[in-house]
Amino acid sequence: MEKWYEYLYYTENVAVNIERVEKVEDITGRETLQYVLRTLSILDKIILRDGITDSTNIVRTVLQWSEVAKGGTAKDRAEWLEAGLPLDIHNIASAEIYRGFYPDDNVGYILIKTHGMIGQCLRGEVPVSCNNEVLELLPVLGEKRLKDILYILNECIIAAVSEELWNKVGDATKNLIDQIISRTSKEMESPARVCKLLPKLGDPSNALIKIFEEKYFPKYELWYFEAALSDFNSEQLVVILTRLDEFISRIKVTDESEDICYISFKPLADSLYYDYEGKKHINVYKKRIIEKYLRDASTENVNLDAKVVGGALLVDFKFSKVCEKLIEFCVEAERSGLLTFEKSITVLYDMFGFRRDEFDRLNNEDKYLSTMNDADSSTKYTTLDYVKGESVVDVGSGGGVLLDKLEEKYPDKKVIGTDISTNVIEVLNKKKRDENHKWTVVRHNFVDSPFAIDDENMKLEKVDTVIFSSILHEIFSYTETPEGRFNIETVKKSLKNAYDSLKLGGRIIIRDGVKTPINDDILTVTFKDKSGLDFFKNYLQDFEGLTDIEDKRITIDEDNLKVSGCTNYIREFLYTYTWGQESYSHEVQEQFGYFTIADFKEFFENLGAKIIRADSFLEPGYPEHLRDMVTLEPDVYPDSNCIVVVEK
C-alpha cells in the first residue's frame, strides 16, 4: 500500500468542509480519501479527453499527497504536531510530510504547498501573492509546461468538489493562472474581496470592509470563513472580527513567539451545524446565544474561544456548561416532537433573553416560511386580480411568495413587503439578493401607524393597494394590549391605518380566516386515532382565543374518540389540527377567524369604503387533508376563509 493511501485510509481524523455535505450524519471520516480518489479519476478523464501525457505524473503525485495532513493515525498526527506541522493548514503540512519522503523533489513540494490556492484566491480567502512561490518553478518547467500543470491540477481539485463548480469558475481559474505566470496579476480590491469571501452577504457595510482592509487582509489567510460565518450579518461580523483582533493582540502580548499567519474558522463551522429533519441546518440554538454575546460582551453564557497551533489560529465559541445543557436539551426536545417540550424551548429561551423577538420561531423558521409559501395556493393568488395603481404593499410578507407573484404579474409596479419579525426581514433580504428581485422589504407595524413610501423627492406619499394575506389573524392573535391578546381593536386599528395609507381610489385586499356567525350549531369530531384525541385535549388546555364565546359547549367521549363543541371552536381546532404536531406550539396561539363577513362589511361601510367583494368559502384541500384523520358530524365543513376587497 502506497504511503499517501495508507495515511488517508488508516485514520480516525474527520476532516471535511461542512459546506460540502448535505447531512452531518453522513460524515464517515473517509471523505478525504474519497475526494482524492475523485481528483485522480478526473485526471484520468482529462488525459483521455485532451490526449495529454507530459507532466501528468507530476500532477498525479501532487494529487495523491496534497491532503495527507488530514489523515494519519493518532500516533502519526501526534508526531507531526510535535514536529511543528500546521495540520489545520493542510497544504503546508502535506508539503512538509511529502518532503520527508522525497527531499529532492522541489517541484512536487512547491505544487503541494500551493495547491488549492488559486481557488482560495477566487473565494477571497487569500491574496494572489500566496501563489508567488510557483514562479520558482519557471526555470525548471518553463512557462507553457507550468501553465499546463496548473490548469490540469486545478481542474482536478475543483471539479472533484463538483463539476458544476468547475463549469462556473473554470475560465476565471485559467485567467488567474495566466496572470500569475505572466506576473500581471493584481490583488483584488477590498470591497470585491469581501463580496467573494461572503457571497451570501449582499453589499457589505463600510465598517466591515474597513476592518478586513486594515486588520485581516494584510496579515492573514482566512480558512473556512464562509462555511462558519455566512449566516451572520455585516454588523455581527464586525463585532466578531473586532473581538477576535483584540484576542490576537492579547496573545501577542503574552507570547511574542507566536507568529499567526492563518486564521481557520473550521472548528466553528464544524460545531455550528446539525441535522434537522434529515438535512444539515445551522444550530439556531447556538446561534441565538452567540447573537446575544455579540450584542452584549458581558454575557457569561458564551465567549470567543481560539488557540494557536503551528502558526494557525483556530476559532470557535465556547459555551458555559448551563448553555451547553440548554442547547443539548433543545435539540433533543425538538427531535422528540413532544408538544410540551416544544413550548418549553420557547419559554427557556425567553427566560435567558435569547430569542430575537416574540415572533422568533427558533428551530423551524425556514420550514414555516416555506410552508407559508406553499399553503393555500388555490385561492391565495386570486387576490392579485384586484390590485390597483402603481404601488402595492404586501403586509406580513412571510416567505415572500406573494411578493414574487406581484413582481411577476406587475413588473412595472412598486412592490413593497412589510413585516415586524427580525427573522422574516433577514430571510426576505437574503431571498431578494439571491434571486435578484426588485421588490423591497421594510419593517412596519400597521397596528401602530399608517404606511407611506418615499418618492423621488424624498417626500412621503400614500400607496395604491394594501394586501393583507393571512396576516390579520396573526395581528389579532399575537399583539399584546392592556386587555391582553385576541383584542379585535388591533384588527380595527390595522385596517384603519391601512385605509389612511391609501390614495383616493386605492384598495385594501384581504384574504384570511373567517368567523362563523354565532348560532346554536354543534359539530362532532370522531378521531381515527387516539393521538387525535390527545391533540384535542392539549388544544383545549392551550388555546386561549374565542374570548367572546363564554359557552363553547365542549364535550368529550373518550371511549369513542369523539369530541363536540360549538361551530367556531371546532372550526378553529380543525384548521389548527390540519397543520400537524410540529406546528402546534405556534398555531395553537392563533385564532384564525375573528370577523364574520357581516363584521367586515359593517366596519368598512363605517369608514365610508366601497365594498368590491366580500364573501367566505371553504379552502380546497382542508376536507381532503382531514379525511384520513377525522370524520365530522354533520359532514359539512364550515367556511374557513374569506376574500374582502374595498376601495377608498
XYZ file of C-alpha atoms in Angstrom:
648
model
C 0.000 0.000 0.000
C 1.405 3.394 -1.001
C 2.169 5.688 1.911
C -0.203 8.502 0.886
C -3.049 5.990 0.621
C -2.139 4.451 3.970
C -2.295 7.860 5.670
C -5.738 8.567 4.250
C -7.155 5.065 4.744
C -5.970 4.338 8.286
C -7.196 7.469 10.020
C -9.826 8.397 12.551
C -9.412 12.096 11.844
C -12.541 13.627 10.317
C -11.565 16.468 8.011
C -14.466 17.586 5.856
C -15.687 21.019 4.831
C -19.175 21.237 6.307
C -20.226 23.255 3.235
C -19.871 20.146 1.108
C -22.200 17.803 2.974
C -25.998 17.544 2.856
C -26.319 15.833 6.225
C -23.946 15.898 9.199
C -24.744 12.272 9.999
C -23.475 11.269 6.546
C -19.904 12.170 7.522
C -17.931 8.940 7.723
C -14.305 10.050 8.060
C -13.466 8.681 4.594
C -14.398 11.917 2.805
C -10.777 12.992 2.280
C -9.756 9.685 0.710
C -12.873 9.684 -1.480
C -12.108 13.239 -2.567
C -8.507 12.383 -3.512
C -9.685 9.362 -5.489
C -12.139 11.627 -7.348
C -9.300 14.000 -8.267
C -7.305 11.080 -9.662
C -10.299 9.832 -11.619
C -10.785 13.286 -13.128
C -7.093 13.353 -14.048
C -7.527 10.095 -15.975
C -10.506 11.576 -17.831
C -8.505 14.693 -18.724
C -5.672 12.545 -20.077
C -8.124 10.711 -22.361
C -10.052 13.860 -23.276
C -7.046 16.004 -24.189
C -4.546 13.328 -25.147
C -2.066 14.632 -22.581
C 0.913 12.580 -21.451
C 3.532 15.168 -20.497
C 3.658 16.142 -16.791
C 0.701 14.032 -15.759
C 2.881 12.028 -13.378
C 3.757 15.253 -11.587
C 0.068 16.139 -11.253
C -0.776 12.629 -10.068
C 1.845 12.769 -7.330
C 0.629 16.188 -6.161
C -2.986 14.997 -6.007
C -2.025 11.876 -4.096
C -0.093 13.759 -1.419
C -1.910 17.101 -1.225
C -4.369 16.027 1.510
C -2.270 13.649 3.615
C -2.098 16.080 6.564
C -5.838 15.477 7.023
C -5.158 11.769 7.605
C -2.709 9.701 9.591
C -3.153 7.602 12.709
C -3.286 9.241 16.135
C 0.439 8.402 16.504
C 1.253 9.955 13.100
C -0.643 13.128 13.916
C 0.977 13.457 17.319
C 4.416 13.171 15.705
C 3.516 15.743 13.032
C 2.302 18.180 15.670
C 5.446 17.576 17.721
C 7.436 18.473 14.619
C 5.540 21.773 14.411
C 3.477 20.992 11.308
C 0.340 23.164 10.997
C -2.061 20.294 10.331
C -5.048 22.622 10.063
C -3.329 24.406 7.171
C -3.125 21.160 5.302
C -1.376 22.311 2.114
C 1.735 23.387 4.038
C 1.666 20.392 6.376
C 1.132 17.965 3.488
C 4.064 19.501 1.609
C 6.345 19.037 4.631
C 5.215 15.428 5.078
C 5.928 14.799 1.385
C 9.384 16.377 1.649
C 10.188 13.986 4.488
C 9.891 11.127 1.976
C 11.140 12.919 -1.173
C 13.571 15.652 -0.035
C 14.930 16.247 -3.529
C 11.582 16.812 -5.305
C 11.231 20.585 -5.052
C 8.656 20.653 -7.886
C 6.281 18.321 -6.047
C 6.922 20.129 -2.761
C 6.017 23.571 -4.119
C 2.960 22.347 -6.050
C 1.608 20.549 -2.987
C 2.323 23.580 -0.811
C 0.457 25.928 -3.168
C -2.264 23.528 -4.290
C -5.771 24.904 -3.916
C -4.532 28.477 -3.501
C -5.978 29.539 -6.861
C -9.438 28.534 -5.691
C -8.893 30.266 -2.369
C -7.930 33.450 -4.211
C -11.153 33.306 -6.202
C -13.071 32.912 -2.929
C -11.297 35.876 -1.345
C -9.690 33.770 1.383
C -6.064 34.526 0.461
C -4.223 37.193 -1.537
C -2.984 36.408 -5.040
C 0.598 36.759 -3.773
C 0.208 33.418 -1.963
C 0.853 31.813 -5.354
C 4.184 33.566 -5.957
C 6.151 30.525 -4.871
C 5.112 28.652 -8.036
C 7.159 31.190 -10.022
C 10.262 29.470 -8.652
C 9.367 26.566 -10.951
C 9.538 28.634 -14.157
C 13.265 27.999 -14.739
C 12.704 24.274 -14.130
C 9.483 23.647 -16.080
C 9.180 26.568 -18.474
C 6.135 28.844 -18.833
C 3.942 26.616 -21.028
C 4.566 23.426 -19.105
C 3.951 25.112 -15.734
C 0.699 26.627 -17.014
C -0.483 23.272 -18.329
C 0.301 21.599 -15.000
C -1.576 24.280 -13.079
C -4.548 24.105 -15.475
C -4.853 20.338 -15.055
C -4.136 20.368 -11.321
C -6.785 22.993 -10.579
C -9.414 21.362 -12.771
C -8.913 18.126 -10.841
C -9.039 19.907 -7.478
C -12.140 21.994 -8.233
C -14.111 19.526 -10.355
C -13.679 16.913 -7.613
C -15.689 19.237 -5.376
C -18.340 19.441 -8.116
C -18.456 19.604 -11.893
C -20.924 22.470 -11.554
C -18.380 24.487 -9.590
C -15.691 23.883 -12.216
C -18.045 24.955 -15.002
C -18.705 28.117 -13.032
C -15.122 29.112 -12.170
C -13.024 27.243 -14.756
C -12.420 30.246 -17.010
C -11.615 32.530 -14.067
C -9.203 29.888 -12.763
C -7.293 29.721 -16.040
C -7.227 33.516 -16.380
C -5.747 33.884 -12.903
C -3.101 31.233 -13.644
C -2.153 33.116 -16.834
C -1.821 36.371 -14.899
C 0.273 34.801 -12.139
C 2.690 33.151 -14.566
C 2.993 36.326 -16.651
C 3.415 38.415 -13.461
C 0.472 40.660 -14.403
C -1.847 39.607 -11.580
C -3.244 42.254 -9.255
C -4.707 41.944 -5.791
C -8.470 42.158 -5.533
C -9.866 45.418 -4.149
C -11.095 45.035 -0.573
C -14.853 45.515 -1.264
C -14.738 42.948 -4.067
C -12.733 40.533 -1.946
C -15.231 40.778 0.929
C -18.027 40.012 -1.532
C -16.118 36.946 -2.747
C -15.413 35.873 0.816
C -19.089 36.170 1.782
C -21.162 35.799 -1.394
C -24.432 35.367 0.532
C -23.998 38.585 2.478
C -25.025 41.042 -0.220
C -23.480 44.505 -0.044
C -21.030 44.539 2.896
C -21.077 47.543 5.198
C -18.252 50.089 5.061
C -17.342 49.145 8.618
C -16.924 45.502 7.632
C -14.811 46.375 4.589
C -12.633 48.629 6.733
C -11.847 46.017 9.383
C -10.947 43.466 6.712
C -8.818 46.005 4.876
C -6.937 47.210 7.966
C -6.798 44.195 10.261
C -7.151 40.976 8.291
C -6.337 41.079 4.575
C -2.792 42.439 5.070
C -1.901 39.868 7.740
C -3.752 36.583 7.467
C -5.043 33.845 5.244
C -8.678 33.101 6.138
C -9.740 29.462 6.028
C -13.347 28.165 6.161
C -14.616 31.712 6.662
C -17.752 31.326 4.546
C -18.540 27.887 5.977
C -18.540 29.257 9.525
C -19.828 32.807 9.200
C -22.101 33.070 6.162
C -25.219 33.149 8.379
C -24.130 36.286 10.236
C -24.838 39.820 9.011
C -22.381 42.691 8.487
C -22.877 44.197 11.935
C -22.376 40.858 13.674
C -19.282 40.102 11.610
C -17.743 43.443 12.565
C -18.183 42.556 16.241
C -16.749 39.052 15.759
C -13.709 40.341 13.877
C -13.148 43.205 16.333
C -13.182 40.878 19.325
C -11.011 38.370 17.503
C -8.469 41.093 16.740
C -8.445 42.033 20.433
C -7.914 38.365 21.277
C -4.958 38.143 18.883
C -3.450 41.305 20.381
C -3.590 39.773 23.862
C -1.900 36.605 22.594
C 0.943 38.607 21.071
C 1.460 40.488 24.310
C 1.610 37.335 26.424
C 3.574 35.227 23.934
C 5.657 37.192 21.457
C 6.955 33.994 19.896
C 3.600 33.220 18.344
C 3.547 34.205 14.694
C -0.032 33.893 13.445
C -0.287 33.742 9.670
C -3.507 31.786 9.225
C -6.926 32.007 10.819
C -9.062 28.907 10.475
C -12.763 29.014 11.332
C -13.183 25.284 10.742
C -13.774 24.471 14.443
C -16.684 26.939 14.447
C -18.029 25.608 11.146
C -17.886 22.044 12.486
C -19.729 22.910 15.701
C -22.383 25.246 14.301
C -24.372 22.746 12.252
C -26.574 19.776 12.997
C -29.190 17.661 11.215
C -32.819 18.724 11.324
C -35.348 16.538 9.543
C -32.610 14.710 7.665
C -30.831 17.799 6.368
C -27.957 19.959 7.574
C -29.074 23.151 9.312
C -27.345 25.807 11.343
C -27.892 25.153 15.036
C -30.156 28.103 15.746
C -29.985 27.447 19.497
C -26.234 28.072 19.434
C -26.569 30.975 17.018
C -29.104 32.842 19.187
C -26.745 32.609 22.181
C -23.834 33.843 20.060
C -26.002 36.699 18.762
C -26.695 37.836 22.325
C -22.962 37.740 23.062
C -22.370 39.927 20.018
C -24.885 42.443 21.391
C -23.527 42.283 24.928
C -19.943 41.180 25.535
C -20.533 40.992 29.289
C -22.708 37.897 28.952
C -21.310 34.879 30.792
C -23.059 32.357 28.568
C -20.550 32.243 25.713
C -17.203 33.643 24.734
C -14.828 33.646 21.809
C -12.507 30.669 22.011
C -9.323 30.375 19.971
C -5.984 28.633 20.180
C -2.762 28.810 18.196
C -1.415 25.620 16.651
C 1.602 25.823 14.367
C 1.027 29.427 13.325
C -2.690 28.878 12.740
C -5.351 30.437 14.948
C -8.287 28.044 15.324
C -11.512 29.901 16.108
C -14.680 28.741 17.827
C -17.137 29.856 20.509
C -17.116 28.298 23.971
C -20.410 27.974 25.844
C -20.983 27.808 29.573
C -21.976 24.405 30.965
C -25.511 25.683 31.514
C -25.781 26.765 27.884
C -24.290 23.520 26.638
C -27.012 21.626 28.514
C -29.659 24.078 27.307
C -28.608 23.592 23.673
C -28.499 19.826 24.140
C -31.984 19.846 25.681
C -33.446 21.970 22.890
C -32.047 19.737 20.163
C -33.316 16.573 21.846
C -36.685 18.144 22.694
C -37.056 19.242 19.090
C -36.311 15.734 17.848
C -38.773 14.159 20.283
C -41.644 16.155 18.815
C -43.439 16.278 22.180
C -45.674 19.331 22.392
C -44.746 20.209 25.969
C -41.057 20.184 25.044
C -41.634 22.455 22.065
C -43.308 25.001 24.325
C -40.502 24.621 26.863
C -37.895 25.639 24.273
C -39.596 28.990 23.717
C -40.084 29.569 27.448
C -36.445 28.776 28.261
C -35.033 30.965 25.506
C -37.266 33.817 26.638
C -36.038 33.381 30.216
C -32.434 33.802 29.086
C -33.308 36.562 26.607
C -32.026 34.548 23.660
C -34.998 34.917 21.316
C -34.702 37.788 18.835
C -38.284 38.891 19.369
C -41.679 37.417 20.223
C -42.030 36.214 16.622
C -38.833 34.147 16.655
C -39.865 30.538 15.934
C -36.332 29.264 16.568
C -35.999 25.734 15.214
C -38.317 25.608 12.210
C -38.467 29.186 10.929
C -37.225 28.247 7.453
C -39.671 25.370 7.192
C -42.516 27.548 8.448
C -41.817 30.248 5.855
C -41.526 27.616 3.135
C -44.843 26.117 4.245
C -46.418 29.561 4.150
C -45.223 29.880 0.570
C -46.804 26.561 -0.386
C -50.020 26.772 1.620
C -53.455 27.535 0.225
C -52.130 28.319 -3.238
C -55.516 27.571 -4.812
C -57.042 30.887 -3.676
C -54.095 32.952 -2.463
C -53.282 34.389 -5.855
C -56.841 35.410 -6.763
C -56.168 38.498 -4.643
C -53.710 39.712 -7.290
C -56.548 40.332 -9.729
C -57.856 43.160 -7.531
C -54.565 45.106 -7.330
C -54.906 48.706 -8.461
C -52.496 51.589 -9.076
C -48.730 51.880 -9.226
C -47.702 50.863 -5.689
C -48.722 47.796 -3.715
C -47.874 46.799 -0.147
C -47.888 43.158 0.982
C -48.406 43.201 4.748
C -46.647 40.438 6.691
C -44.747 39.085 3.716
C -43.565 35.875 5.441
C -41.729 33.674 2.948
C -42.108 36.243 0.158
C -44.135 34.182 -2.306
C -46.743 36.910 -2.765
C -44.004 39.470 -3.401
C -42.681 37.209 -6.158
C -46.124 36.802 -7.698
C -46.804 40.538 -7.558
C -43.466 41.279 -9.221
C -44.150 38.662 -11.876
C -47.698 39.857 -12.636
C -46.979 43.574 -12.308
C -43.322 44.149 -13.285
C -43.795 47.924 -13.575
C -45.379 48.449 -10.162
C -43.534 49.373 -6.970
C -43.876 46.253 -4.798
C -43.145 46.608 -1.081
C -43.238 43.952 1.624
C -43.590 44.659 5.331
C -43.115 42.550 8.438
C -42.426 43.038 12.133
C -40.255 39.931 12.594
C -36.471 40.363 12.506
C -36.103 36.805 11.206
C -38.520 37.372 8.333
C -36.902 40.646 7.239
C -33.490 38.939 7.260
C -34.737 35.948 5.249
C -36.525 38.167 2.727
C -33.487 40.380 2.157
C -31.402 37.252 1.561
C -34.025 35.942 -0.861
C -34.009 39.274 -2.686
C -30.217 39.157 -3.081
C -30.034 35.500 -4.036
C -32.853 35.660 -6.594
C -32.249 39.230 -7.818
C -35.721 40.591 -7.091
C -36.750 44.237 -7.459
C -39.248 44.308 -4.592
C -38.215 45.832 -1.285
C -38.991 44.953 2.324
C -39.273 47.248 5.330
C -40.134 46.793 8.973
C -43.543 48.263 9.746
C -46.455 47.534 12.072
C -49.883 48.624 10.813
C -51.226 48.387 14.362
C -49.070 51.399 15.236
C -49.304 53.712 12.236
C -50.242 54.201 8.581
C -47.690 53.381 5.890
C -46.092 55.743 3.403
C -43.264 55.467 0.885
C -40.514 57.908 -0.037
C -40.902 59.268 -3.550
C -38.038 60.530 -5.721
C -38.170 63.913 -3.980
C -37.822 62.302 -0.542
C -41.439 63.123 0.291
C -43.800 60.629 1.857
C -46.629 59.544 -0.368
C -49.582 57.230 0.037
C -49.966 53.893 -1.736
C -52.490 52.429 -4.153
C -53.064 48.925 -2.784
C -52.548 47.222 0.574
C -52.846 43.423 0.762
C -53.463 41.518 3.996
C -52.959 37.867 3.012
C -53.378 35.550 6.034
C -51.921 38.166 8.352
C -54.779 39.928 10.146
C -55.497 36.828 12.219
C -51.855 36.895 13.377
C -52.139 40.579 14.289
C -55.293 39.714 16.257
C -53.677 36.698 17.940
C -50.214 37.978 18.845
C -50.497 41.709 19.519
C -50.283 42.366 23.247
C -52.622 45.074 24.541
C -53.515 46.233 28.077
C -56.554 43.955 27.714
C -54.394 41.030 26.577
C -54.229 39.252 23.232
C -57.193 38.472 20.958
C -58.331 42.086 21.083
C -60.375 42.958 17.996
C -59.273 46.592 18.319
C -55.843 45.552 16.943
C -57.505 44.422 13.697
C -59.568 47.592 13.515
C -56.500 49.796 14.089
C -54.555 47.926 11.397
C -57.350 48.275 8.850
C -57.942 51.934 9.724
C -54.206 52.679 9.356
C -54.143 50.791 6.057
C -57.155 52.791 4.881
C -55.377 56.028 5.861
C -52.334 54.834 3.864
C -54.348 54.733 0.618
C -54.664 57.298 -2.093
C -58.210 58.152 -3.111
C -59.458 55.180 -5.142
C -56.892 52.859 -3.547
C -57.796 49.393 -2.340
C -57.451 47.097 0.644
C -57.442 43.401 -0.265
C -57.931 40.810 2.481
C -57.608 37.057 2.271
C -57.768 35.421 5.674
C -59.721 33.236 8.048
C -63.381 33.968 8.671
C -65.556 33.569 11.719
C -68.834 31.664 11.528
C -71.907 33.737 12.525
C -72.849 32.868 16.098
C -75.526 30.146 16.167
C -76.570 27.070 18.112
C -74.973 24.527 15.767
C -72.846 21.787 17.293
C -70.129 19.931 15.377
C -68.902 16.483 16.421
C -65.450 15.161 15.513
C -64.584 11.471 15.645
C -60.861 10.764 15.569
C -59.478 7.772 13.704
C -56.532 7.523 16.086
C -56.152 8.154 19.817
C -53.350 10.629 19.110
C -56.009 12.920 17.660
C -57.918 12.929 20.943
C -54.665 13.695 22.793
C -54.077 16.570 20.381
C -57.570 17.918 21.151
C -57.010 17.718 24.926
C -53.813 19.718 24.567
C -55.654 22.206 22.374
C -58.467 22.520 24.910
C -55.908 23.378 27.558
C -53.691 25.678 25.484
C -55.981 27.610 23.105
C -56.813 30.998 24.624
C -58.830 32.516 21.780
C -62.579 32.953 21.188
C -62.762 35.037 24.327
C -66.127 36.433 23.209
C -67.786 32.996 23.374
C -68.409 32.096 27.004
C -70.063 28.702 26.493
C -68.198 26.698 23.888
C -70.247 23.604 24.786
C -67.309 21.184 24.732
C -67.942 17.502 25.443
C -65.505 14.588 25.223
C -66.394 10.917 24.710
C -63.066 9.181 25.275
C -64.346 5.655 24.675
C -65.494 6.533 21.157
C -62.772 9.118 20.436
C -65.444 11.789 19.967
C -65.473 15.476 20.833
C -68.206 18.059 20.284
C -68.396 21.811 20.522
C -69.797 24.981 19.038
C -69.076 25.546 15.358
C -66.484 28.288 15.887
C -64.466 26.277 18.398
C -64.461 23.087 16.333
C -63.624 25.128 13.220
C -60.624 26.712 14.986
C -59.484 23.294 16.205
C -59.810 21.548 12.837
C -57.869 24.212 10.956
C -55.120 24.006 13.586
C -55.128 20.205 13.626
C -54.515 20.125 9.878
C -51.098 21.772 10.369
C -49.885 18.830 12.426
C -47.958 18.396 15.626
C -44.757 20.180 14.626
C -46.532 23.498 14.099
C -48.802 23.070 17.112
C -46.885 25.212 19.614
C -47.264 28.197 17.280
C -50.620 27.518 15.644
C -52.390 26.942 18.977
C -51.665 30.575 19.802
C -53.639 31.815 16.801
C -57.356 32.380 16.238
C -57.975 32.067 12.512
C -61.444 33.602 12.364
C -62.002 36.977 14.079
C -64.595 38.755 11.857
C -67.680 37.400 10.146
C -68.404 38.642 6.634
C -71.072 40.896 8.150
C -68.443 42.314 10.558
C -66.101 43.125 7.657
C -68.876 44.884 5.743
C -70.028 46.888 8.726
C -66.506 48.033 9.603
C -65.635 49.241 6.102
C -69.002 50.828 5.470
C -68.496 52.874 8.645
C -65.195 54.089 7.152
C -67.036 55.136 4.003
C -65.365 52.494 1.839
C -66.917 50.922 -1.215
C -67.285 47.136 -0.941
C -65.990 45.481 -4.115
C -66.147 41.901 -2.842
C -66.882 40.231 0.496
C -67.557 36.524 0.684
C -66.493 33.404 2.578
C -65.632 29.918 1.326
C -64.110 26.584 2.309
C -60.494 26.466 1.212
C -59.980 23.487 -1.125
C -57.801 20.852 0.485
C -58.907 21.097 4.105
C -61.556 18.311 3.941
C -59.266 16.119 1.819
C -56.388 16.515 4.256
C -58.522 15.922 7.350
C -60.475 12.979 5.942
C -57.766 10.479 6.907
C -57.728 11.769 10.488
C -61.345 12.548 11.414
C -64.993 12.228 10.488
C -67.322 15.183 11.008
C -70.985 15.240 12.025
C -72.763 16.788 10.259
C -70.398 16.162 7.355
C -70.299 19.804 6.263
C -67.128 21.725 6.983
C -67.650 25.369 7.997
C -66.197 28.078 5.739
C -62.539 28.607 6.534
C -61.521 31.654 4.512
C -62.753 34.892 3.061
C -61.788 37.438 0.436
C -62.698 41.048 1.092
C -61.879 43.891 -1.296
C -62.732 47.511 -0.535
C -61.977 50.796 -2.261
C -61.387 54.240 -0.775
